[in-house]
Every structure is written in C-alpha cells, then in structure tokens.
Amino acid sequence: MLNRRTFSASTGLACAGLAFTGAARAQFRVEIAGVGATQVPIAIVKFRDEDKTTQALSAIIRADLERAGVFRGIDTSATIDETASPVMGEWRARSADALVAGSVTRLADGRFDVRFKLWDIVKGQELGGQSNAVQPADLRLAAHRIADFVYEKLTGDKGVFSTRIAYVTRTGTRYALRVADADGEGGQVALNSPEPIISPAWAPNGQELAYVSFELQKAVVYVQDVASGKRRVIANFRGSNSAPAWAPDGQSLAVTLSRDGVSQLYTMGRNGESPKRITVSQSIDTEPVYAPDGRTLFFVSDRGGGPQVYRTPAAGGAVERVTFSGAYNISPALSPDGRNLAYISRQGNAFRLYLLDLATPGATPQALTDTSDDESPSFAPNGRLIIYASRSQGRDVLMTTTLDGKIKAKLVSTAADVREPMWGPYGR
Amino acid sequence: MKATRLVSLSALTLAALLAGCASGVKLDDKPAPVENRSTGGTSANTGANNAGTSQSQVASVDLTKNATAPIGSVIYFDYDSYVVKDEFRPTIEAQAKSLAGNKAKKITVEGHTDERGGREYNLALGQKRAEAVVKSLTLLGVTESQVEAVSFGKERPAVQGSDEAAWAKNRRAEFNAK
C-alpha cells in the first residue's frame, strides 16, 4: 500500500485534518478545515481487499466528499461489501444518513474490478451501485468516480472529483506545468522548464492546455495536447503574449498582446490564426475570461486608475465596469452558470479571494478568505468549489474553498512551491 | 544577456569590496587587542594582530544592501509607476548612443515588477515599464526595430525578499543583448 493515510477528527467541531504521508507518489498533504451549514453524515466502509491494491479507495472517497463541504465522514470498522444487506437500524444508531460499501478484485488480465453500492439509511433504501474494471493506474480515478456517483445521488449536483487540475510548481529555478487529480494527487508533468510558466488554461474538451512560457526569454503563448505532449506556439508577437482564455466552443482563444504598444485584448483561432484586436485603450487591458455563453469577455483594466474588472462583448464594443469596491481588483473567474464572479481584491496589504453575485444588481462582494496572498481563482466545473493559490508558512500552496468560504482544503506540496491552479472541465 | 549578468555580478563584488574597505580601517577607535581575553585560547593568531584592529572584528559585507548594478544596465521605478526618472537619463543616453552607433545591434528591454499582486497584471505592468524605456530610446533617435520591450512581470526578481528594500530593486527595466 503506497498511500498510508492517517486520520484525526475532533468531534463536535466537525473539523477534520487529513494527511497523506510516506508515499512516494503522494504529492500533496491535504488539510481540510471548516464547518458547513448542513453536512450529511456518511459511512464509507473500507472496501474489501483494497489493502491488496496501491490505493486506499475508501479513504480517497471520504476525503473527496469531505472536501466538498456537504459531507461528514463517520468512522467505522465494519467489514461489509456491496453484496451485504446492511441493517438500517444499526447504521441509524451510528448516526449515518448514508452508507457506501464495496470491494476490489484483481482480474486475470491485471485489471481491478471495483464494485460498490450506496444506501440511503434514512429512507432505508438502496440508491444503486456500479462495477468498473480499471487498469491499476486508474484506481484513484475509480475512487473519484465513486465519489462523483455518491455526490450526485445525494445532492443532485454533478460531482467534480474525477476532474483534473493543472498547476505550476517551482523548485529552485526549475518550473513544471503539472496535471493532477482534483484532489492534487497523482500529478504528472506536462512541461519541465528552466524558465517561468504561468496562466495555464484548459481547453473546454479537457485535452489541451494553453499556457504562457518564458523559455524564449519573453512571454509566449503555447497550446499543448496533454495526452501526447505535442505543442504549438499560438502567439509569439513582438512584446509580450499572455493570459490565454478559451472560448466555450474551444475554437478560439482570447489573449493579451502588447504588439501594438500596450497590453490589449485580442481573439484568435485555436492555432493562433487571424488575431483580432478587441479592446482599444491606452491602458493595460489583460486577464480576459469568457462568460459561459461565449458572448462576453470579462477582463482587467487600469483605465480608471487602478486595476478593476470590466466586461465587453467578445466581438468588441462598449466596455462596462464590473467591480467598484476596492482600489485593486484582478484575476476574474466566472462560475459555470455565469452567476458568480470570483476575483482577487487588495485590502490594505492583503490580496484576498472575493466573490461577487452578478445576478443581483448592487450585491456586496464577499471575502471568502482571511489570508493575504491569494491568487488565480478558478471554478470547479460544477461551480461548487473554487481553487486558488495562496501562501502558508512561507510556501506557495493551493487551496479549495466552498462558495460560502466555510470549508477549505489546503494542498501543500511536499517538495515544491505550487501556484497557478486551473480546474479542468468534466471528462478526460 | 549572460554577459550583462556577469558584468553586473563583478560590479557587485567590487561595490562590496569597497564597502568592506570603508568599514574597518579607523585605527584610533578600535579597542586595544589585549582586551580580548576571552579569545586567549586561540593565541596562535595573536601574532598576526598588528594592524590595530580587534581580533573579534567581523566586517559585514552585505551584498543585498550594496546591490547597485553598473551604470547603464538597469533602470529602477517607483511603486506603481512607469516614469523613467531623471537620474536614469545618463543610462538611457548611453544606451541610445550605443544603439545609434551600431544599427546592427539589437537589444531587449526587460520590464520587471515587485512581488505584490497578480502574475498577469504584473506582466502587463512590467511591459509598460519596458515600453516607457523603449519610448525614451526612440525619442533619442534609436530605430524601433533595434529594441523590443518584453516583460517578466514578477517572475524573475533581482533580489529575494518581501520588504521595500527588495521590492525597490525588483521594480526595474534591464537592457539585454539579443
């Protein structure tokens, strides 16, 4: 068993700390803190024979569900699997509202058959189960898919545990663009470089990453196919080329180019063809992001003095200011339903993650953190979590938070500074 | 570019050496060597103590405090400012002269910011600084095709640190041969 997992929960506070330690493959230590308004107590029994695999499936499922903020794991030493007929009264006595049990069986061809079943203890009924045969390397993915199943059955929302994140690590003077499971585990290097890498952006199909690399001693935008590693330059004009953002249809990107003298927004085809200038100002215009309908671009401009978030039609046109509170608001990210805007706001000397409800005119922006070095927010594809970069104890770390700011998970790398997170779409 | 870095390093060393020299040679205000009884165990060194300085003296060489790059390669900016200050006029003029004298010479002007704020916004800020320097050069007759303004934002700080002293050294534009 590669992942040894220690668990401690301080009862009454509903506050849990999870630590993945001692595993050569573990890239992060995960710490979860906070109290949700309502948390479904769920028992996830250790899967039969999961000890004979490289992954602690039940622990992965539990950590996924707890990080989402709406579940609370219940400790159990029960030894049942998906074939059991659990006695509902016994589980009610243990205050469990839901129960997951399963098994792992090694198949003759080397794959593992992962089976599970979910029960609603309150209603006393079975909610379904699945059987999936997976390669050993996809056991983590199998666990995340089970967490997705449980999450969707019990909340009605699609789970995001089997999605991926991209982020950048820095170790000394080495930089790496990495792709990992949504919980930060199982990271793989997409690009190693002696020069900085910033602003990774997932294509809507989850198969390509756009990013800015300084390998040519200036900022150049690349697109890389994740599975093959094949990459192409899509913007290398005079000056700086940066801040790539995919249009929702995946056929074009918005970027920031300084080729005409000051950083301005442009759109171009997915191979960099036919760049078209969108903003025309004498100020900095950068960090474009598309609204989910693809018709509006949100971006940052200092045309009013300090940097603020604005929006403009994606084809160009009138510009409208979006943020008004605070003198420095940057790095906009839109929720998948277009309702919420996450961004970084400077308050005094602190840079904090804020959320603004765009659907309610005149809404007051809400601070989601009390940290001081937040950067680069990005929504999970179901819109329920935001991943962002921050600093903790002198290290660059990744954080996830629920939209109410109540449940936070910290992904602390065991070896490197981690930054520039971008949550990928559904599917892989 | 490598050459520029080397030059600035040797200038740093020189500055540090000068700073070191300035601090340790006032003969009259140093305590007499005989006062250092606690170091008696290392008496093998006492014979070398004939310059009138304390045996306990350690001259501080602080490279971070003396990190002034050679004239002609770096321009520093105020916080949130793109204005090329008058004190760097000689630097601009020297660069312009060098470029005007050799039309085949090409350089990049590399803008940088301090660590505060977002990476992309800082990249744009650094770009604006670089563009301001390029504009000063072109006003002095440098051909636009000889200079390219680029930016590293906050990605390549000259000095590590999270105080004003470090930030001031990181808000800069550098000239690099292409």
mmCIF file of C-alpha atoms in Angstrom, chain A residues 195-196 198-199 214 217-218 238-240 242-243 258 261 284 287 302 307 328 330 346 351 375 419-420, chain B residues 1 79 82 116-121 123-125 127-128 131 144 147-152 154-156:
data_model
loop_
_atom_site.group_PDB
_atom_site.id
_atom_site.type_symbol
_atom_site.label_atom_id
_atom_site.label_comp_id
_atom_site.label_asym_id
_atom_site.label_seq_id
_atom_site.Cartn_x
_atom_site.Cartn_y
_atom_site.Cartn_z
ATOM 1 C CA GLU A 195 12.075 29.424 -17.153
ATOM 2 C CA PRO A 196 8.779 30.513 -15.582
ATOM 3 C CA ILE A 198 2.190 30.958 -15.895
ATOM 4 C CA SER A 199 -1.516 31.083 -16.675
ATOM 5 C CA PHE A 214 9.165 32.297 -20.863
ATOM 6 C CA GLN A 217 13.203 34.888 -22.810
ATOM 7 C CA LYS A 218 9.835 36.527 -23.296
ATOM 8 C CA ARG A 238 6.658 41.449 -30.723
ATOM 9 C CA GLY A 239 6.444 42.209 -26.996
ATOM 10 C CA SER A 240 4.563 40.047 -24.505
ATOM 11 C CA SER A 242 -0.057 36.177 -22.339
ATOM 12 C CA ALA A 243 -3.273 35.418 -20.430
ATOM 13 C CA SER A 258 1.451 44.073 -26.398
ATOM 14 C CA GLY A 261 2.471 49.121 -27.718
ATOM 15 C CA ILE A 284 -3.492 47.941 -19.553
ATOM 16 C CA GLU A 287 -6.709 38.676 -17.978
ATOM 17 C CA ASP A 302 -6.420 50.095 -15.247
ATOM 18 C CA PRO A 307 -6.924 47.729 -11.933
ATOM 19 C CA TYR A 328 -7.215 46.867 -6.898
ATOM 20 C CA ILE A 330 -7.753 41.458 -10.628
ATOM 21 C CA ARG A 346 -6.338 44.072 -2.422
ATOM 22 C CA PHE A 351 -4.667 40.146 -1.577
ATOM 23 C CA GLU A 375 -4.020 34.495 -6.474
ATOM 24 C CA ARG A 419 0.778 28.044 -7.938
ATOM 25 C CA GLU A 420 -1.393 28.992 -10.922
ATOM 26 C CA MET B 1 22.265 38.528 -21.800
ATOM 27 C CA TYR B 79 5.902 51.822 -6.847
ATOM 28 C CA TYR B 82 6.205 53.727 -15.294
ATOM 29 C CA ARG B 116 2.974 42.141 -4.905
ATOM 30 C CA GLY B 117 -0.201 41.415 -6.859
ATOM 31 C CA GLY B 118 -1.210 39.064 -9.652
ATOM 32 C CA ARG B 119 1.167 37.467 -12.145
ATOM 33 C CA GLU B 120 -0.635 38.571 -15.305
ATOM 34 C CA TYR B 121 -1.287 42.127 -14.142
ATOM 35 C CA LEU B 123 3.390 41.085 -16.503
ATOM 36 C CA ALA B 124 1.443 43.971 -18.065
ATOM 37 C CA LEU B 125 2.953 46.454 -15.576
ATOM 38 C CA GLN B 127 5.620 45.550 -20.092
ATOM 39 C CA LYS B 128 4.514 49.150 -19.581
ATOM 40 C CA GLU B 131 7.665 50.288 -23.256
ATOM 41 C CA GLU B 144 12.329 50.834 -33.301
ATOM 42 C CA VAL B 147 14.699 47.386 -29.431
ATOM 43 C CA GLU B 148 11.956 45.058 -28.231
ATOM 44 C CA ALA B 149 10.103 45.703 -24.993
ATOM 45 C CA VAL B 150 9.346 42.486 -23.108
ATOM 46 C CA SER B 151 8.294 41.710 -19.564
ATOM 47 C CA PHE B 152 8.898 39.097 -16.911
ATOM 48 C CA LYS B 154 7.203 39.379 -11.035
ATOM 49 C CA GLU B 155 8.604 36.074 -12.278
ATOM 50 C CA ARG B 156 12.304 36.932 -12.216
#
